[in-house]
């Protein structure tokens, strides 16, 4: 039969193991939080500055007239991978004709 001292020592060892595990987990989360914080601190302002620069550059350098219709097309037609709603011109079928 174990003595009171041995039981107390075993309980303290189990508690120390649990505490060490919890401490390691907390330390990992602190490092993750620190890395996310640093990432946000550096990337968010840089992203905002890039957006501001781009907006100011576009104000002084508008798109050429040939590319203006691209800005006003719906997003679904901008993608080359989007399914086409009309058949291609080379497909068979009737083509609109001018006045005879």
Coordinates of C-alpha atoms in Angstrom, one line a residue:
X1 CA 0.0 0.0 0.0
X2 CA 1.3 3.5 -1.0
X3 CA 2.0 6.0 1.7
X4 CA 0.5 9.4 1.8
X5 CA 3.8 10.9 0.8
X6 CA 4.1 8.7 -2.3
X7 CA 0.5 9.5 -3.3
X8 CA 1.1 13.2 -2.9
X9 CA 4.3 13.0 -5.0
X10 CA 2.5 11.0 -7.8
X11 CA -0.3 13.6 -7.8
X12 CA 2.2 16.4 -8.0
X13 CA 4.0 14.7 -10.9
X14 CA 0.7 14.3 -12.8
X15 CA -0.1 17.9 -12.2
X16 CA 3.3 19.0 -13.4
X17 CA 2.9 17.0 -16.6
X18 CA -0.5 18.6 -17.3
X19 CA 0.8 22.0 -16.5
X20 CA 3.8 21.5 -18.9
X21 CA 1.4 20.4 -21.6
X22 CA -0.9 23.4 -21.1
X23 CA 2.1 25.7 -21.0
X24 CA 3.4 24.4 -24.3
X25 CA -0.1 24.7 -25.9
X26 CA -0.3 28.4 -24.7
X27 CA 3.1 29.1 -25.9
X28 CA 2.3 27.8 -29.4
X29 CA -0.9 29.9 -29.5
X30 CA 1.1 33.0 -28.4
X31 CA 3.6 32.4 -31.3
X32 CA 0.7 32.0 -33.8
X33 CA -1.0 35.1 -32.5
X34 CA 2.2 37.1 -32.7
X35 CA 2.9 35.9 -36.3
X36 CA -0.7 36.8 -37.4
X37 CA -0.3 40.2 -35.6
X38 CA 3.0 40.9 -37.4
X39 CA 1.5 39.8 -40.7
X40 CA -1.4 42.1 -40.3
X41 CA 0.7 45.0 -39.1
X42 CA 2.9 44.8 -42.2
X43 CA 0.6 43.6 -44.9
X44 CA -2.6 45.6 -44.2
X45 CA -1.0 49.1 -44.5
X46 CA 1.0 48.0 -47.5
X47 CA -2.1 46.7 -49.2
X48 CA -3.9 49.9 -48.4
X49 CA -1.0 52.0 -49.8
X50 CA -1.0 49.8 -53.0
X51 CA -4.7 50.3 -53.4
X52 CA -4.3 54.1 -52.9
X53 CA -1.4 54.3 -55.4
X54 CA -3.4 52.2 -57.9
X55 CA -6.5 54.5 -57.6
X56 CA -4.4 57.6 -57.9
X57 CA -2.5 56.2 -60.9
X58 CA -5.7 55.3 -62.6
X59 CA -7.1 58.8 -62.0
X60 CA -4.2 60.3 -63.9
X61 CA -3.8 57.4 -66.5
X62 CA -7.3 56.4 -67.7
X63 CA -7.6 53.2 -69.7
X64 CA -7.4 53.5 -73.5
X65 CA -10.7 53.8 -75.4
X66 CA -10.3 50.3 -76.8
X67 CA -10.3 48.8 -73.3
X68 CA -13.1 50.9 -71.8
X69 CA -15.8 48.4 -72.7
X70 CA -14.0 45.8 -70.7
X71 CA -14.6 47.8 -67.6
X72 CA -18.4 48.0 -68.1
X73 CA -19.0 44.4 -69.1
X74 CA -20.6 42.1 -66.5
X75 CA -18.1 40.0 -64.5
X76 CA -19.4 36.7 -65.9
X77 CA -18.4 37.7 -69.4
X78 CA -14.9 38.9 -68.4
X79 CA -13.6 35.5 -67.6
X80 CA -12.4 33.5 -70.6
X81 CA -13.5 30.3 -68.8
X82 CA -17.1 31.4 -68.3
X83 CA -19.6 29.5 -70.3
X84 CA -20.8 31.4 -73.4
X85 CA -24.5 32.2 -73.6
X86 CA -24.4 32.5 -77.4
X87 CA -22.8 30.0 -79.9
X88 CA -19.6 31.2 -81.5
X89 CA -19.8 32.9 -84.9
X90 CA -18.1 29.9 -86.6
X91 CA -20.8 27.5 -85.5
X92 CA -23.5 26.5 -87.9
X93 CA -26.8 28.3 -87.8
X94 CA -28.3 31.5 -89.1
X95 CA -26.3 34.6 -89.2
X96 CA -28.0 38.0 -89.1
X97 CA -28.0 39.5 -92.6
X98 CA -28.0 43.1 -93.6
X99 CA -30.9 44.6 -95.6
X100 CA -31.1 43.1 -99.2

